[in-house]
Amino acid sequence: MIHLPHDDNTCGWYNALPKQPKQALLTGAQKADYVVLGAGFAGLAMARRLAEHAPNARIALIDAQRIGQGASGRNSGFVIDLPHKFSLEHPDPAHKQRLLSLNRFAIDQLASLVAKYNIDCQWSAAGKYQGAVGARGEAYLDHFEHLMTDLGEPFEHVTGTDLAKVLGTNYYSRAIYTPGGYLVQPAALACGLGANLPKNIEVFEHSPIVRLEKEQGGWLLQGEHGSIKTPQLLLGTSIFTREFGFLKNRLLPVMTFASWTRPLNDKEMQQYTGLLDWGLTPADHAGTTLRMTADRRIIIRNTYQHVAKYGNSISDKLRQEIQNDHRKVFLARYPQLVDVPFTHSWGGTYAISRNFTNFFGQLDDGVFASACDNGVGVAWGTVSGTLLADYVMGATSQSLDDIQQVTGMPSLNPPEPLLGLGVKSRIKLAKWQSRSEI
Ligand SMILES: Cc1cc2nc3c(=O)[nH]c(=O)nc-3n(C[C@H](O)[C@H](O)[C@H](O)COP(=O)(O)OP(=O)(O)OC[C@H]3O[C@@H](n4cnc5c(N)ncnc54)[C@H](O)[C@@H]3O)c2cc1C
């Protein structure tokens, strides 16, 4: 028995899309030159790059769900250039510069695909605010400012009425704005990329792979209604990579949650008073992510949970509890919008590792993976997926060197239940310490 992904169908981003075209299922006994498993940003990028290298090969891209229904379609839509806090604190300045240039590689690639295929996904060079509520958050901002200065990266302080004019709230004491990040409607981007793949990629959705067997001449992937054999398998399955026996005790499943409002009407926009199309991440990473979309919806994201039984959708009761918490956070910022309801609340799972290291490379004969994005997988999935295909094809480049320098082996986890208890108490402690910033 393996855990399969069963994301809930309450994700606002996916529900806001027009009806998606009919999908193909994996049926019969098939063969492909390459199989990419998992059609999130990592798998989409792997398949596209493989096809660019091998336009005559048969490439199958398989997902247990529809494209856009997994974590790639349910995140907060920040396509970050600046790496995560922990990576920013890496002692080697060259390591940070490599991460920056890899993220920028991803941004350039996504920007050119969005333009080339005219993908309607609210792609926006909006930059990013990092916001503090009180003294604890401000101390983090001071630290962040030093890191930006050391990196030679541009930033601006935004305070007082200038900040309130953007955000439509006085809740934040100050923020640092960095211009290089992008915002996107993530489900629209994932579906748009999926709809515009090279012709030699066949996409199979709603086609969970339930068993993987090594056979002479390659790997047999057994689905519920059919199978496919391939000599070369690329895994873009994030936390589910563990289910096939790889990186088994090294990836940690974490869930986080979001809620959004319906689009504000003209009267509510006047009460709101802020701008459209911005995103704010918390100065203290355990705080709240806030976005106002280009189409007038406010999004709240916070709360982390270690989910040993990942893959399952959360219960309605838990969803309601999380929505109630999100509501408090929303009203603390926007009491004037008390009559604006949340229409959707959803959760999503991604993989982190204890040493904050991403895996990139070969796992077995003919099996390759990029796994463990540590929660910033829009850019990372895209660049690591692209470069993994280069690696499989034997290509060389500075970016491929860079990614090999900054990735490694996620560290081993202690066994359950010790692991669960440890992660739960760390998350609880971080939540308590950050309570003034949530
Ligand atoms: C609420 C939330 C907010 C977030 N905000 C951001 C953000 O703003 N910016 C950012 O960069 N990141 C964010 N993240 C993290 C980001 O969503 C992930 O890092 C990213 O989606 C990882 O992409 P991926 O392609 O590696 O994996 P996934 O998107 O998880 O794709 C893996 C795919 O594999 C498929 N799969 C798994 N097992 C099987 C199987 N047995 N058979 C067939 N298919 C299978 C799944 O269905 C899934 O589609 C957020 C995550 C959440 C949940």
Short mmCIF file of C-alpha atoms and ligand atoms in Angstrom, two decimals:
data_model
loop_
_atom_site.label_atom_id
_atom_site.label_comp_id
_atom_site.label_asym_id
_atom_site.label_seq_id
_atom_site.Cartn_x
_atom_site.Cartn_y
_atom_site.Cartn_z
CA MET A 1 0.00 0.00 0.00
CA ILE A 2 1.32 3.44 -0.82
CA HIS A 3 0.06 6.88 0.07
CA LEU A 4 -1.48 8.52 -2.97
CA PRO A 5 -2.24 12.22 -3.28
CA HIS A 6 -5.86 13.14 -2.60
CA ASP A 7 -5.87 16.91 -2.42
CA ASP A 8 -9.17 18.50 -1.41
CA ASN A 9 -11.33 20.14 -4.07
CA THR A 10 -11.70 23.37 -2.11
CA CYS A 11 -8.70 25.21 -3.57
CA GLY A 12 -9.78 28.71 -4.62
CA TRP A 13 -7.18 29.04 -7.38
CA TYR A 14 -8.27 25.84 -9.12
CA ASN A 15 -11.97 26.56 -8.66
CA ALA A 16 -11.54 30.00 -10.25
CA LEU A 17 -10.30 28.44 -13.52
CA PRO A 18 -12.54 27.76 -16.50
CA LYS A 19 -13.43 24.08 -16.96
CA GLN A 20 -10.28 22.19 -17.95
CA PRO A 21 -10.25 20.10 -21.16
CA LYS A 22 -10.90 16.37 -20.89
CA GLN A 23 -7.89 14.37 -19.70
CA ALA A 24 -6.38 11.09 -20.92
CA LEU A 25 -6.06 8.15 -18.51
CA LEU A 26 -3.19 5.71 -18.46
CA THR A 27 -4.67 2.46 -19.79
CA GLY A 28 -3.33 -0.72 -21.40
CA ALA A 29 0.31 -1.81 -21.39
CA GLN A 30 2.36 1.07 -22.75
CA LYS A 31 6.00 1.92 -23.35
CA ALA A 32 7.77 5.27 -23.36
CA ASP A 33 11.36 6.43 -23.82
CA TYR A 34 10.99 8.64 -20.75
CA VAL A 35 8.36 8.79 -18.04
CA VAL A 36 7.99 11.85 -15.84
CA LEU A 37 5.90 11.11 -12.77
CA GLY A 38 4.20 14.08 -11.10
CA ALA A 39 2.97 17.08 -13.08
CA GLY A 40 3.65 19.92 -10.65
CA PHE A 41 6.11 22.66 -11.59
CA ALA A 42 9.02 20.21 -11.29
CA GLY A 43 7.48 17.50 -13.50
CA LEU A 44 6.17 20.02 -16.06
CA ALA A 45 9.67 21.47 -16.41
CA MET A 46 11.31 18.03 -16.64
CA ALA A 47 8.99 16.90 -19.43
CA ARG A 48 9.34 20.12 -21.43
CA ARG A 49 13.13 20.08 -21.31
CA LEU A 50 13.34 16.37 -22.17
CA ALA A 51 11.20 17.07 -25.23
CA GLU A 52 13.44 19.95 -26.26
CA HIS A 53 16.44 17.61 -26.12
CA ALA A 54 14.68 14.65 -27.73
CA PRO A 55 11.88 15.86 -30.02
CA ASN A 56 11.34 12.38 -31.46
CA ALA A 57 11.22 10.49 -28.17
CA ARG A 58 7.95 9.33 -26.61
CA ILE A 59 7.63 11.13 -23.27
CA ALA A 60 4.81 10.37 -20.84
CA LEU A 61 3.89 12.85 -18.10
CA ILE A 62 1.68 11.18 -15.49
CA ASP A 63 -0.18 12.55 -12.48
CA ALA A 64 -2.57 11.01 -9.98
CA GLN A 65 -4.70 14.16 -10.12
CA ARG A 66 -5.43 16.89 -12.67
CA ILE A 67 -2.59 19.29 -13.41
CA GLY A 68 -3.01 22.23 -11.02
CA GLN A 69 -4.70 20.22 -8.28
CA GLY A 70 -1.51 19.35 -6.36
CA ALA A 71 0.64 21.72 -4.30
CA SER A 72 1.81 23.51 -7.46
CA GLY A 73 -1.72 24.80 -8.06
CA ARG A 74 -2.58 25.57 -4.45
CA ASN A 75 0.31 27.67 -3.17
CA SER A 76 0.40 31.41 -2.53
CA GLY A 77 1.82 32.19 -5.96
CA PHE A 78 5.10 33.86 -4.94
CA VAL A 79 7.73 33.10 -7.56
CA ILE A 80 10.72 34.04 -5.45
CA ASP A 81 14.12 35.20 -6.58
CA LEU A 82 15.60 35.58 -3.10
CA PRO A 83 16.18 32.20 -1.54
CA HIS A 84 14.62 31.15 1.73
CA LYS A 85 15.75 32.65 5.05
CA PHE A 86 17.82 29.60 6.03
CA SER A 87 19.61 29.54 2.68
CA LEU A 88 20.20 33.29 2.92
CA GLU A 89 22.08 32.57 6.11
CA HIS A 90 24.36 30.02 4.49
CA PRO A 91 27.95 30.91 5.43
CA ASP A 92 29.25 30.72 1.85
CA PRO A 93 28.33 33.87 -0.18
CA ALA A 94 28.84 31.90 -3.43
CA HIS A 95 26.13 29.45 -2.32
CA LYS A 96 23.63 32.30 -1.95
CA GLN A 97 24.57 33.78 -5.32
CA ARG A 98 24.07 30.40 -6.97
CA LEU A 99 20.60 30.07 -5.45
CA LEU A 100 19.72 33.57 -6.60
CA SER A 101 20.83 32.91 -10.13
CA LEU A 102 18.98 29.56 -10.23
CA ASN A 103 15.76 31.20 -9.06
CA ARG A 104 16.22 33.94 -11.66
CA PHE A 105 16.76 31.29 -14.32
CA ALA A 106 13.33 29.90 -13.33
CA ILE A 107 11.69 33.32 -13.40
CA ASP A 108 13.10 34.09 -16.86
CA GLN A 109 11.96 30.71 -18.13
CA LEU A 110 8.44 31.08 -16.74
CA ALA A 111 8.18 34.68 -17.98
CA SER A 112 9.12 33.67 -21.50
CA LEU A 113 6.67 30.70 -21.52
CA VAL A 114 3.85 32.89 -20.17
CA ALA A 115 4.55 35.41 -22.95
CA LYS A 116 5.06 32.82 -25.70
CA TYR A 117 1.82 30.92 -25.00
CA ASN A 118 -0.12 33.93 -23.75
CA ILE A 119 -0.91 32.11 -20.50
CA ASP A 120 -3.62 34.00 -18.61
CA CYS A 121 -2.29 33.62 -15.05
CA GLN A 122 -1.97 37.12 -13.52
CA TRP A 123 1.81 36.89 -14.02
CA SER A 124 3.14 40.07 -12.47
CA ALA A 125 6.51 41.69 -11.70
CA ALA A 126 5.04 42.87 -8.41
CA GLY A 127 8.09 42.26 -6.21
CA LYS A 128 7.52 41.25 -2.61
CA TYR A 129 6.95 42.93 0.75
CA GLN A 130 8.32 41.35 3.87
CA GLY A 131 6.27 42.74 6.71
CA ALA A 132 6.70 43.12 10.48
CA VAL A 133 3.86 43.61 12.93
CA GLY A 134 5.86 44.40 16.08
CA ALA A 135 9.29 44.31 17.72
CA ARG A 136 9.92 40.63 17.00
CA GLY A 137 9.21 41.03 13.28
CA GLU A 138 11.22 44.27 13.13
CA ALA A 139 14.27 42.48 14.54
CA TYR A 140 13.92 39.96 11.70
CA LEU A 141 13.67 42.80 9.19
CA ASP A 142 16.88 44.38 10.54
CA HIS A 143 18.59 41.06 10.03
CA PHE A 144 17.11 40.70 6.54
CA GLU A 145 18.38 44.19 5.67
CA HIS A 146 21.94 43.14 6.57
CA LEU A 147 21.61 40.04 4.41
CA MET A 148 20.38 42.11 1.44
CA THR A 149 23.21 44.59 1.88
CA ASP A 150 25.79 41.78 1.99
CA LEU A 151 24.30 40.26 -1.14
CA GLY A 152 24.26 43.63 -2.92
CA GLU A 153 20.53 43.23 -3.58
CA PRO A 154 18.28 46.27 -3.93
CA PHE A 155 15.55 46.87 -1.32
CA GLU A 156 13.38 49.66 0.02
CA HIS A 157 11.97 50.41 3.45
CA VAL A 158 8.25 51.06 3.43
CA THR A 159 6.68 52.43 6.60
CA GLY A 160 3.74 54.33 8.06
CA THR A 161 1.20 55.79 5.68
CA ASP A 162 3.17 54.66 2.60
CA LEU A 163 2.78 51.06 3.70
CA ALA A 164 -0.86 51.50 4.69
CA LYS A 165 -1.57 53.01 1.25
CA VAL A 166 -0.36 49.79 -0.39
CA LEU A 167 -1.84 47.26 2.03
CA GLY A 168 -5.05 49.03 3.01
CA THR A 169 -4.27 48.36 6.68
CA ASN A 170 -2.22 49.91 9.51
CA TYR A 171 -1.61 46.47 10.98
CA TYR A 172 2.05 46.30 9.93
CA SER A 173 4.66 48.53 11.55
CA ARG A 174 7.08 48.36 8.61
CA ALA A 175 8.17 46.34 5.61
CA ILE A 176 11.09 45.77 3.29
CA TYR A 177 10.23 45.70 -0.40
CA THR A 178 12.42 43.69 -2.79
CA PRO A 179 11.67 44.13 -6.49
CA GLY A 180 12.79 40.81 -8.05
CA GLY A 181 9.98 38.40 -7.09
CA TYR A 182 6.91 37.71 -9.23
CA LEU A 183 3.31 36.90 -8.37
CA VAL A 184 1.08 34.49 -10.21
CA GLN A 185 -2.24 32.61 -10.13
CA PRO A 186 -0.49 29.25 -9.57
CA ALA A 187 -3.22 26.90 -10.81
CA ALA A 188 -3.62 28.99 -13.98
CA LEU A 189 0.13 28.88 -14.55
CA ALA A 190 0.38 25.11 -13.99
CA CYS A 191 -2.61 24.41 -16.27
CA GLY A 192 -1.33 26.86 -18.89
CA LEU A 193 2.07 25.18 -18.92
CA GLY A 194 0.39 21.76 -19.14
CA ALA A 195 -1.78 22.86 -22.06
CA ASN A 196 1.21 24.08 -24.07
CA LEU A 197 3.67 21.20 -23.87
CA PRO A 198 5.70 20.05 -26.87
CA LYS A 199 3.85 17.59 -29.12
CA ASN A 200 5.88 14.52 -28.18
CA ILE A 201 4.72 14.66 -24.54
CA GLU A 202 1.61 12.66 -23.73
CA VAL A 203 -0.13 13.70 -20.54
CA PHE A 204 -2.02 11.18 -18.40
CA GLU A 205 -4.05 12.64 -15.54
CA HIS A 206 -6.12 10.96 -12.82
CA SER A 207 -3.65 8.11 -13.29
CA PRO A 208 -2.08 7.25 -9.93
CA ILE A 209 0.93 4.96 -10.07
CA VAL A 210 0.51 2.41 -7.33
CA ARG A 211 3.61 0.25 -7.81
CA LEU A 212 7.08 0.59 -9.26
CA GLU A 213 9.04 -2.49 -10.30
CA LYS A 214 12.52 -2.89 -11.69
CA GLU A 215 12.49 -5.17 -14.72
CA GLN A 216 14.96 -6.12 -17.36
CA GLY A 217 15.42 -3.07 -19.57
CA GLY A 218 13.81 -0.55 -17.27
CA TRP A 219 11.03 0.24 -14.85
CA LEU A 220 7.40 -0.83 -14.87
CA LEU A 221 4.98 1.68 -13.46
CA GLN A 222 1.72 0.05 -12.53
CA GLY A 223 -1.35 2.27 -12.55
CA GLU A 224 -4.92 1.53 -11.57
CA HIS A 225 -6.08 1.01 -15.17
CA GLY A 226 -2.86 0.37 -17.07
CA SER A 227 0.91 0.26 -16.92
CA ILE A 228 3.86 1.86 -18.64
CA LYS A 229 7.42 0.67 -19.03
CA THR A 230 10.40 2.94 -19.47
CA PRO A 231 14.19 2.82 -19.28
CA GLN A 232 14.33 6.37 -17.85
CA LEU A 233 12.12 7.59 -15.03
CA LEU A 234 12.15 11.14 -13.68
CA LEU A 235 10.33 11.72 -10.40
CA GLY A 236 8.68 15.06 -9.78
CA THR A 237 6.61 13.60 -6.98
CA SER A 238 7.80 15.82 -4.11
CA ILE A 239 7.00 14.16 -0.75
CA PHE A 240 5.47 11.13 -2.54
CA THR A 241 8.95 10.16 -3.75
CA ARG A 242 9.18 8.33 -0.40
CA GLU A 243 6.37 6.02 -1.45
CA PHE A 244 8.56 4.40 -4.09
CA GLY A 245 11.22 3.62 -1.52
CA PHE A 246 13.51 6.56 -2.34
CA LEU A 247 14.74 9.15 0.20
CA LYS A 248 12.47 7.26 2.54
CA ASN A 249 13.53 8.61 5.91
CA ARG A 250 14.80 11.91 4.63
CA LEU A 251 11.77 13.92 3.53
CA LEU A 252 9.34 15.52 5.95
CA PRO A 253 5.72 16.11 4.94
CA VAL A 254 4.38 19.51 5.95
CA MET A 255 0.96 21.00 5.28
CA THR A 256 0.08 24.66 5.24
CA PHE A 257 -3.27 26.35 4.63
CA ALA A 258 -4.85 29.29 2.84
CA SER A 259 -8.24 31.03 2.62
CA TRP A 260 -9.43 33.73 0.24
CA THR A 261 -12.32 36.11 -0.11
CA ARG A 262 -14.56 36.61 -3.09
CA PRO A 263 -13.48 39.59 -5.26
CA LEU A 264 -14.23 42.86 -3.45
CA ASN A 265 -16.97 44.95 -5.05
CA ASP A 266 -16.52 48.67 -5.83
CA LYS A 267 -17.91 49.78 -2.47
CA GLU A 268 -15.66 47.35 -0.57
CA MET A 269 -12.67 48.53 -2.61
CA GLN A 270 -13.32 52.04 -1.30
CA GLN A 271 -13.41 50.71 2.27
CA TYR A 272 -10.24 48.72 1.64
CA THR A 273 -8.26 51.78 0.42
CA GLY A 274 -5.14 49.78 -0.60
CA LEU A 275 -3.68 48.82 -3.99
CA LEU A 276 -4.21 45.72 -6.12
CA ASP A 277 -1.68 43.03 -6.95
CA TRP A 278 0.82 42.83 -4.10
CA GLY A 279 2.13 40.05 -1.87
CA LEU A 280 3.57 40.16 1.63
CA THR A 281 5.44 37.39 3.38
CA PRO A 282 5.98 37.55 7.14
CA ALA A 283 9.27 38.90 8.50
CA ASP A 284 9.05 36.12 11.09
CA HIS A 285 8.63 33.02 8.94
CA ALA A 286 6.00 31.47 11.23
CA GLY A 287 3.72 34.49 10.66
CA THR A 288 1.06 35.15 8.01
CA THR A 289 1.41 35.50 4.26
CA LEU A 290 -0.98 38.06 2.80
CA ARG A 291 -1.91 38.81 -0.80
CA MET A 292 -4.26 41.08 -2.68
CA THR A 293 -4.75 39.67 -6.15
CA ALA A 294 -5.13 41.63 -9.35
CA ASP A 295 -8.79 40.53 -9.36
CA ARG A 296 -9.49 41.94 -5.88
CA ARG A 297 -9.32 38.88 -3.64
CA ILE A 298 -7.53 38.92 -0.28
CA ILE A 299 -5.66 35.74 0.66
CA ILE A 300 -4.45 34.66 4.09
CA ARG A 301 -1.93 31.82 4.49
CA ASN A 302 -0.53 30.53 7.75
CA THR A 303 -0.34 27.47 10.05
CA TYR A 304 1.97 24.51 9.52
CA GLN A 305 1.25 20.90 10.38
CA HIS A 306 3.41 17.82 10.27
CA VAL A 307 1.26 15.25 8.45
CA ALA A 308 2.55 11.72 8.90
CA LYS A 309 -0.48 10.47 6.88
CA TYR A 310 0.03 12.91 4.03
CA GLY A 311 -1.97 12.58 0.86
CA ASN A 312 -5.33 12.65 2.57
CA SER A 313 -7.50 15.71 2.34
CA ILE A 314 -8.11 17.38 5.71
CA SER A 315 -11.43 16.85 7.47
CA ASP A 316 -14.21 19.43 7.13
CA LYS A 317 -13.95 20.05 10.88
CA LEU A 318 -10.24 20.93 10.66
CA ARG A 319 -10.87 23.06 7.56
CA GLN A 320 -13.51 25.01 9.49
CA GLU A 321 -11.15 25.49 12.47
CA ILE A 322 -8.42 26.76 10.17
CA GLN A 323 -10.86 29.04 8.37
CA ASN A 324 -11.96 30.47 11.75
CA ASP A 325 -8.32 31.21 12.60
CA HIS A 326 -7.79 32.79 9.18
CA ARG A 327 -10.91 34.88 9.74
CA LYS A 328 -9.50 36.33 12.97
CA VAL A 329 -6.25 37.17 11.19
CA PHE A 330 -8.19 38.78 8.32
CA LEU A 331 -10.40 40.89 10.60
CA ALA A 332 -7.41 42.04 12.65
CA ARG A 333 -6.10 43.56 9.41
CA TYR A 334 -9.34 44.53 7.70
CA PRO A 335 -12.10 45.14 10.30
CA GLN A 336 -13.82 47.37 7.72
CA LEU A 337 -14.36 44.29 5.50
CA VAL A 338 -16.31 42.29 8.09
CA ASP A 339 -19.06 41.56 5.55
CA VAL A 340 -16.68 40.08 2.95
CA PRO A 341 -16.82 36.28 3.31
CA PHE A 342 -14.13 33.71 2.61
CA THR A 343 -15.29 31.52 -0.26
CA HIS A 344 -12.54 28.87 -0.15
CA SER A 345 -10.09 27.42 2.39
CA TRP A 346 -7.62 24.74 1.44
CA GLY A 347 -4.45 22.95 2.45
CA GLY A 348 -1.50 21.56 0.54
CA THR A 349 1.47 19.33 1.28
CA TYR A 350 5.12 19.80 0.42
CA ALA A 351 8.44 18.31 1.47
CA ILE A 352 11.09 19.78 3.72
CA SER A 353 14.25 18.27 5.14
CA ARG A 354 15.87 18.71 8.53
CA ASN A 355 19.12 20.03 7.04
CA PHE A 356 17.19 22.21 4.59
CA THR A 357 18.86 20.49 1.65
CA ASN A 358 17.23 19.72 -1.69
CA PHE A 359 17.83 16.43 -3.46
CA PHE A 360 18.78 16.63 -7.15
CA GLY A 361 20.17 13.76 -9.21
CA GLN A 362 20.15 10.01 -9.64
CA LEU A 363 18.49 7.59 -7.21
CA ASP A 364 18.91 4.26 -9.00
CA ASP A 365 19.73 2.93 -12.49
CA GLY A 366 17.53 5.01 -14.78
CA VAL A 367 15.74 6.81 -11.91
CA PHE A 368 16.27 10.52 -11.27
CA ALA A 369 14.55 13.02 -9.01
CA SER A 370 14.33 16.54 -7.83
CA ALA A 371 12.68 16.41 -4.43
CA CYS A 372 12.34 18.51 -1.31
CA ASP A 373 11.72 22.09 -2.32
CA ASN A 374 11.44 23.28 1.29
CA GLY A 375 8.29 25.20 0.49
CA VAL A 376 9.46 27.45 -2.34
CA GLY A 377 8.80 25.10 -5.22
CA VAL A 378 7.38 27.42 -7.88
CA ALA A 379 10.82 28.71 -8.85
CA TRP A 380 12.77 25.74 -7.47
CA GLY A 381 10.55 23.10 -9.09
CA THR A 382 10.90 24.89 -12.42
CA VAL A 383 14.66 25.27 -12.40
CA SER A 384 15.44 21.91 -10.82
CA GLY A 385 13.07 20.12 -13.20
CA THR A 386 14.64 21.76 -16.23
CA LEU A 387 18.18 21.05 -15.09
CA LEU A 388 17.36 17.46 -14.11
CA ALA A 389 16.36 16.80 -17.72
CA ASP A 390 19.66 18.38 -18.84
CA TYR A 391 21.49 16.11 -16.40
CA VAL A 392 19.70 13.00 -17.71
CA MET A 393 20.58 14.04 -21.28
CA GLY A 394 24.24 14.62 -20.43
CA ALA A 395 24.13 18.35 -21.16
CA THR A 396 26.51 20.71 -19.40
CA SER A 397 26.03 24.29 -18.26
CA GLN A 398 26.95 26.74 -15.54
CA SER A 399 23.43 26.39 -14.10
CA LEU A 400 23.78 22.61 -13.93
CA ASP A 401 27.08 23.03 -12.09
CA ASP A 402 25.44 25.52 -9.76
CA ILE A 403 22.51 23.28 -8.86
CA GLN A 404 24.82 20.37 -8.15
CA GLN A 405 26.85 22.60 -5.85
CA VAL A 406 23.86 23.75 -3.80
CA THR A 407 22.00 20.44 -3.47
CA GLY A 408 22.86 17.33 -1.51
CA MET A 409 21.37 14.61 0.60
CA PRO A 410 18.53 15.55 2.96
CA SER A 411 19.52 14.34 6.41
CA LEU A 412 18.07 11.22 8.01
CA ASN A 413 15.05 11.64 10.25
CA PRO A 414 14.56 9.89 13.56
CA PRO A 415 11.89 7.16 13.41
CA GLU A 416 8.19 7.81 14.10
CA PRO A 417 6.69 8.58 16.58
CA LEU A 418 9.80 10.49 17.72
CA LEU A 419 9.92 12.43 14.46
CA GLY A 420 6.26 13.48 14.62
CA LEU A 421 6.57 14.54 18.24
CA GLY A 422 9.75 16.52 17.52
CA VAL A 423 8.34 18.32 14.48
CA LYS A 424 5.00 19.00 16.20
CA SER A 425 6.68 20.56 19.22
CA ARG A 426 8.96 22.68 17.00
CA ILE A 427 5.98 23.97 15.01
CA LYS A 428 4.09 24.67 18.26
CA LEU A 429 7.04 26.53 19.74
CA ALA A 430 7.52 28.60 16.56
CA LYS A 431 3.79 29.45 16.56
CA TRP A 432 3.91 30.53 20.19
CA GLN A 433 7.08 32.59 19.74
CA SER A 434 5.62 34.25 16.66
CA ARG A 435 2.14 34.85 18.08
CA SER A 436 2.55 38.63 17.93
CA GLU A 437 3.42 38.39 14.20
CA ILE A 438 0.57 36.07 13.12
C1 LIG B 1 -0.73 26.77 0.83
C2 LIG B 1 0.66 26.71 0.23
C3 LIG B 1 1.34 27.90 -0.07
C4 LIG B 1 2.60 27.84 -0.68
N1 LIG B 1 3.15 29.01 -1.15
C5 LIG B 1 4.22 28.96 -1.96
C6 LIG B 1 4.65 30.13 -2.65
O1 LIG B 1 4.04 31.20 -2.56
N2 LIG B 1 5.75 30.03 -3.46
C7 LIG B 1 6.41 28.84 -3.62
O2 LIG B 1 7.41 28.81 -4.35
N3 LIG B 1 6.00 27.70 -3.02
C8 LIG B 1 4.91 27.74 -2.20
N4 LIG B 1 4.44 26.57 -1.64
C9 LIG B 1 5.15 25.30 -1.91
C10 LIG B 1 4.91 24.83 -3.35
O3 LIG B 1 3.54 24.68 -3.61
C11 LIG B 1 5.63 23.51 -3.57
O4 LIG B 1 6.95 23.72 -3.19
C12 LIG B 1 5.60 23.10 -5.05
O5 LIG B 1 4.28 22.95 -5.50
C13 LIG B 1 6.39 21.83 -5.29
O6 LIG B 1 6.28 21.52 -6.67
P1 LIG B 1 6.59 20.04 -7.20
O7 LIG B 1 6.31 20.04 -8.63
O8 LIG B 1 7.93 19.64 -6.73
O9 LIG B 1 5.57 19.12 -6.40
P2 LIG B 1 3.97 19.03 -6.42
O10 LIG B 1 3.36 20.28 -6.89
O11 LIG B 1 3.58 18.51 -5.07
O12 LIG B 1 3.70 17.93 -7.53
C14 LIG B 1 3.87 16.56 -7.27
C15 LIG B 1 2.85 15.83 -8.11
O13 LIG B 1 3.07 14.42 -8.03
C16 LIG B 1 1.83 13.79 -8.12
N5 LIG B 1 1.96 12.43 -7.58
C17 LIG B 1 2.40 12.08 -6.36
N6 LIG B 1 2.36 10.74 -6.21
C18 LIG B 1 1.91 10.22 -7.37
C19 LIG B 1 1.65 8.90 -7.84
N7 LIG B 1 1.83 7.81 -7.06
N8 LIG B 1 1.18 8.74 -9.09
C20 LIG B 1 0.99 9.81 -9.90
N9 LIG B 1 1.22 11.09 -9.50
C21 LIG B 1 1.67 11.29 -8.25
C22 LIG B 1 0.90 14.69 -7.31
O14 LIG B 1 -0.46 14.51 -7.64
C23 LIG B 1 1.41 16.08 -7.64
O15 LIG B 1 0.68 16.72 -8.66
C24 LIG B 1 3.21 26.57 -0.94
C25 LIG B 1 2.55 25.39 -0.62
C26 LIG B 1 1.28 25.45 -0.05
C27 LIG B 1 0.60 24.16 0.27
#
